[in-house]
Short mmCIF file of C-alpha atoms in Angstrom, two decimals:
data_model
loop_
_atom_site.label_atom_id
_atom_site.label_comp_id
_atom_site.label_asym_id
_atom_site.label_seq_id
_atom_site.Cartn_x
_atom_site.Cartn_y
_atom_site.Cartn_z
CA MET Q 226 27.41 23.33 -21.95
CA VAL Q 227 29.17 21.01 -24.42
CA PRO Q 228 28.47 20.15 -28.08
CA VAL Q 229 27.58 16.52 -28.72
CA GLU Q 230 26.45 16.33 -32.36
CA ASN Q 231 26.39 18.44 -35.51
CA SER Q 232 24.11 17.85 -38.49
CA ILE Q 233 27.07 18.08 -40.91
CA GLU Q 234 29.98 16.55 -39.03
CA GLY Q 235 28.18 14.10 -36.74
CA SER Q 236 29.09 13.35 -33.14
CA VAL Q 237 31.58 15.34 -31.12
CA HIS Q 238 33.57 12.38 -29.84
CA GLU Q 239 35.58 14.34 -27.28
CA SER Q 240 32.41 15.23 -25.37
CA LEU Q 241 30.89 11.74 -25.48
CA ASP Q 242 34.13 9.97 -24.55
CA TYR Q 243 34.68 12.35 -21.63
CA LEU Q 244 31.20 11.71 -20.26
CA PHE Q 245 31.66 7.94 -20.53
CA HIS Q 246 35.24 7.47 -19.39
CA GLN Q 247 35.81 10.29 -16.92
CA ALA Q 248 32.82 12.36 -15.85
CA ASP Q 249 30.38 11.71 -13.02
CA ILE Q 250 28.21 14.58 -14.26
CA GLN Q 251 25.18 14.09 -16.51
CA ALA Q 252 23.29 16.02 -19.16
CA VAL Q 253 20.22 17.73 -17.67
CA ALA Q 254 19.02 19.60 -20.80
CA GLU Q 255 19.61 19.56 -24.53
CA ILE Q 256 19.62 22.69 -26.67
CA VAL Q 257 19.44 22.36 -30.45
CA GLN Q 258 20.77 25.51 -32.06
CA PRO Q 259 21.18 26.64 -35.68
CA ILE Q 260 24.84 27.27 -36.44
CA HIS Q 261 26.00 29.98 -38.85
CA GLN Q 262 29.75 30.14 -39.31
CA GLN Q 263 31.39 33.46 -40.18
CA LEU Q 264 34.89 34.08 -41.47
CA MET Q 265 36.42 37.07 -39.69
CA ALA Q 266 39.69 38.96 -39.50
CA VAL Q 267 41.21 42.10 -38.04
CA PRO Q 268 39.72 45.11 -39.92
CA GLY Q 269 41.73 45.98 -43.03
CA HIS Q 270 43.22 42.53 -43.57
CA THR Q 271 42.88 41.20 -47.10
CA LYS Q 272 45.61 38.55 -47.20
CA ILE Q 273 44.78 35.41 -45.21
CA GLU Q 274 47.46 32.78 -44.66
CA LYS Q 275 46.11 30.94 -41.60
CA ILE Q 276 42.56 30.21 -40.51
CA PHE Q 277 41.90 29.30 -36.88
CA SER Q 278 38.88 27.55 -35.40
CA HIS Q 279 37.46 24.53 -33.61
CA PRO Q 280 37.73 21.31 -35.70
CA GLN Q 281 33.95 21.14 -36.18
CA ALA Q 282 33.77 24.72 -37.51
CA LEU Q 283 36.73 24.13 -39.83
CA ALA Q 284 35.02 21.03 -41.20
CA GLN Q 285 31.69 22.82 -41.65
CA GLY Q 286 33.40 25.56 -43.68
CA LYS Q 287 35.84 23.32 -45.56
CA LYS Q 288 34.12 23.61 -48.94
CA PHE Q 289 34.20 27.42 -48.78
CA ILE Q 290 37.82 27.48 -47.61
CA ASP Q 291 38.95 25.10 -50.36
CA GLU Q 292 37.28 27.30 -52.96
CA HIS Q 293 38.31 30.75 -51.75
CA TYR Q 294 41.44 30.19 -49.62
CA PRO Q 295 43.01 26.98 -50.95
CA GLU Q 296 46.52 27.98 -49.83
CA ALA Q 297 45.56 28.91 -46.27
CA GLN Q 298 46.80 26.74 -43.40
CA LEU Q 299 44.17 25.48 -40.99
CA GLU Q 300 44.94 25.74 -37.27
CA VAL Q 301 42.84 23.92 -34.68
CA THR Q 302 41.78 25.70 -31.48
CA ALA Q 303 39.83 24.58 -28.43
CA SER Q 304 36.81 26.72 -29.36
CA THR Q 305 35.61 29.19 -31.97
CA ALA Q 306 35.63 31.96 -29.36
CA TYR Q 307 39.27 31.28 -28.57
CA ALA Q 308 40.12 31.46 -32.29
CA ALA Q 309 38.49 34.89 -32.58
CA ARG Q 310 40.23 36.16 -29.46
CA PHE Q 311 43.59 34.79 -30.62
CA ILE Q 312 43.59 36.57 -33.97
CA SER Q 313 42.43 39.82 -32.30
CA GLU Q 314 45.55 39.61 -30.12
CA HIS Q 315 47.78 39.27 -33.21
CA PRO Q 316 46.56 42.14 -35.40
CA ASP Q 317 49.80 42.29 -37.43
CA GLN Q 318 49.47 38.69 -38.66
CA PRO Q 319 47.56 37.48 -41.78
CA TYR Q 320 45.14 35.46 -39.69
CA ALA Q 321 41.42 34.76 -39.88
CA ALA Q 322 39.02 32.83 -37.69
CA ILE Q 323 35.78 30.94 -38.18
CA ALA Q 324 33.39 31.81 -35.37
CA PRO Q 325 29.84 33.04 -34.66
CA ARG Q 326 28.89 36.64 -35.46
CA SER Q 327 28.89 37.51 -31.75
CA SER Q 328 32.64 36.80 -31.58
CA ALA Q 329 33.34 39.42 -34.24
CA GLU Q 330 31.39 41.97 -32.22
CA GLU Q 331 33.11 41.04 -28.97
CA TYR Q 332 36.68 41.14 -30.30
CA GLY Q 333 36.35 43.98 -32.81
CA LEU Q 334 36.78 41.83 -35.90
CA GLU Q 335 35.45 42.32 -39.41
CA LEU Q 336 33.34 39.74 -41.22
CA ILE Q 337 35.00 38.91 -44.54
CA ALA Q 338 32.57 36.12 -45.47
CA GLU Q 339 29.18 35.24 -43.99
CA ASP Q 340 27.37 31.93 -43.50
CA ILE Q 341 30.18 29.80 -44.91
CA GLN Q 342 28.85 26.51 -43.46
CA GLU Q 343 28.39 23.82 -46.08
CA MET Q 344 24.66 23.36 -45.42
CA GLU Q 345 22.07 26.00 -44.63
CA ALA Q 346 20.31 23.60 -42.25
CA ASN Q 347 23.29 23.35 -39.92
CA PHE Q 348 22.32 22.46 -36.36
CA THR Q 349 24.29 21.45 -33.29
CA ARG Q 350 23.04 19.59 -30.25
CA PHE Q 351 24.44 20.94 -26.99
CA TRP Q 352 24.14 19.25 -23.62
CA VAL Q 353 23.83 21.29 -20.46
CA LEU Q 354 25.74 19.39 -17.78
CA GLY Q 355 24.89 19.75 -14.12
CA SER Q 356 22.88 18.47 -11.21
CA GLU Q 357 19.60 20.22 -12.00
CA ILE Q 358 17.76 21.62 -15.00
CA PRO Q 359 18.54 25.33 -15.50
CA THR Q 360 15.83 27.89 -16.11
CA ILE Q 361 15.26 27.97 -19.87
CA HIS Q 362 12.54 30.25 -21.20
CA MET Q 363 11.46 27.97 -24.01
CA LYS Q 364 8.98 25.15 -24.32
CA SER Q 365 10.44 21.67 -24.29
CA GLN Q 366 9.30 19.46 -27.18
CA THR Q 367 10.19 16.04 -25.79
CA GLU Q 368 12.46 14.26 -23.35
CA LYS Q 369 15.22 11.73 -23.94
CA MET Q 370 17.62 9.55 -22.02
CA SER Q 371 21.11 8.77 -23.31
CA LEU Q 372 22.74 5.52 -22.24
CA ALA Q 373 26.19 4.04 -22.78
CA LEU Q 374 26.01 0.23 -23.01
CA THR Q 375 28.93 -2.10 -22.29
CA LEU Q 376 28.29 -5.59 -23.68
CA PRO Q 377 29.59 -8.82 -22.06
CA ASP Q 378 31.99 -10.89 -24.17
CA ASN Q 379 30.26 -14.20 -23.49
CA LEU Q 380 26.72 -13.20 -24.48
CA PRO Q 381 25.91 -14.17 -28.10
CA GLY Q 382 23.82 -11.54 -29.86
CA ALA Q 383 24.42 -9.12 -26.99
CA LEU Q 384 23.72 -5.95 -28.99
CA TYR Q 385 20.56 -7.48 -30.48
CA LYS Q 386 19.36 -8.45 -27.01
CA ALA Q 387 20.13 -4.99 -25.65
CA LEU Q 388 18.14 -3.27 -28.38
CA SER Q 389 15.33 -5.79 -28.09
CA THR Q 390 14.65 -4.73 -24.50
CA PHE Q 391 13.48 -1.42 -25.94
CA ALA Q 392 12.00 -2.66 -29.23
CA TRP Q 393 9.46 -5.12 -27.84
CA ARG Q 394 8.23 -2.43 -25.42
CA GLY Q 395 7.68 -0.01 -28.30
CA ILE Q 396 10.32 2.45 -27.04
CA ASP Q 397 11.83 4.52 -29.85
CA LEU Q 398 15.61 4.82 -30.17
CA THR Q 399 16.63 8.01 -31.95
CA LYS Q 400 20.33 7.20 -32.20
CA ILE Q 401 22.82 4.37 -31.84
CA GLU Q 402 26.57 4.78 -32.15
CA SER Q 403 29.64 2.74 -31.25
CA ARG Q 404 32.79 4.15 -29.66
CA PRO Q 405 36.08 2.40 -28.78
CA LEU Q 406 36.35 1.24 -25.18
CA LYS Q 407 40.06 2.14 -25.32
CA THR Q 408 40.94 -1.22 -23.79
CA ALA Q 409 41.76 -3.33 -26.86
CA LEU Q 410 41.24 -3.25 -30.59
CA GLY Q 411 37.70 -4.28 -31.52
CA GLU Q 412 36.13 -3.54 -28.13
CA TYR Q 413 33.36 -0.93 -28.05
CA PHE Q 414 30.68 0.65 -25.98
CA PHE Q 415 27.40 1.76 -27.56
CA ILE Q 416 25.61 5.07 -27.08
CA ILE Q 417 21.85 5.02 -27.53
CA ASP Q 418 19.34 7.87 -27.28
CA VAL Q 419 15.99 6.69 -25.93
CA ASP Q 420 12.59 8.35 -26.11
CA TYR Q 421 11.85 9.04 -22.43
CA SER Q 422 8.18 9.98 -22.73
CA ASP Q 423 7.14 6.77 -20.94
CA LYS Q 424 9.53 6.74 -17.99
CA LYS Q 425 8.12 3.56 -16.45
CA LEU Q 426 8.71 1.52 -19.61
CA VAL Q 427 12.28 2.80 -19.88
CA HIS Q 428 12.86 1.88 -16.24
CA PHE Q 429 11.70 -1.69 -16.91
CA ALA Q 430 13.93 -1.88 -20.01
CA ARG Q 431 16.95 -0.84 -17.93
CA GLN Q 432 16.10 -3.50 -15.36
CA GLU Q 433 16.06 -6.11 -18.12
CA LEU Q 434 19.45 -4.92 -19.36
CA GLU Q 435 20.88 -5.53 -15.89
CA ALA Q 436 19.19 -8.93 -15.67
CA ILE Q 437 20.90 -10.18 -18.85
CA GLY Q 438 24.29 -8.80 -17.81
CA ILE Q 439 24.50 -5.67 -19.96
CA GLN Q 440 26.02 -2.80 -18.04
CA HIS Q 441 24.89 0.72 -18.78
CA LYS Q 442 25.77 4.24 -17.70
CA ILE Q 443 23.27 7.08 -17.88
CA LEU Q 444 24.86 9.97 -19.77
CA GLY Q 445 21.83 12.16 -19.26
CA THR Q 446 18.08 12.46 -18.87
CA TYR Q 447 16.98 15.72 -20.40
CA PRO Q 448 14.25 17.82 -22.01
CA ILE Q 449 15.01 19.12 -25.50
CA PHE Q 450 14.79 22.80 -26.44
CA THR Q 451 15.17 23.98 -30.03
CA ILE Q 452 16.28 27.53 -30.81
CA THR Q 453 15.01 29.02 -34.04
CA ASP Q 454 16.85 31.72 -35.96
CA ILE Q 455 14.16 34.21 -34.91
CA GLU Q 456 14.66 33.40 -31.24
CA LYS Q 457 18.43 33.58 -31.64
CA GLU Q 458 18.30 37.04 -33.26
CA SER Q 459 16.03 38.37 -30.51
CA GLN Q 460 18.44 37.46 -27.71
#
């Protein structure tokens, strides 16, 4: 399961770039989860000189950190769980971590500030990667397909034509974003999220993309599950 977008910080580019450039695996489910960031430290620590966390969590708590710990150094880690584990392994250091409440429980840490995210309505989209949909005991609300489009250089209005294949069929696009192709400056691929409720129409739109020379890679076809705070607390 990988994060792909946060309501405060936007897309998680590492995940999207990996799926486009390297991975053969696809998203088979999307989970939208409320995110509450907690600041934690080894019990008894009052002086904090370094704060560890994933870049997204550091960014979500930046306003709080600037106000309450302006002198603290920020250290990036691969995940929030790793940050919590790391500071628990260095109990003699003036370290803190930003991580979910469950990490404090798992690593014996003390919460020194709760819900420090900048916005109360802080949600993250996660993609479940795999070959089949896992068993998820929630009701799916809708289904989407995510595509990465590569536009030909010699096709005037290529992006317009790509989007038109969906527009004139009445297919909703819920997101469009450009990312560098990493080939030359000014070359991009485009990620679009497509409403997949009418699968036949989307299939015809993809056929039209191929007919006009626009290459596309399916990043995922997936149902969407949203976790509420009540559901999260009951787990």
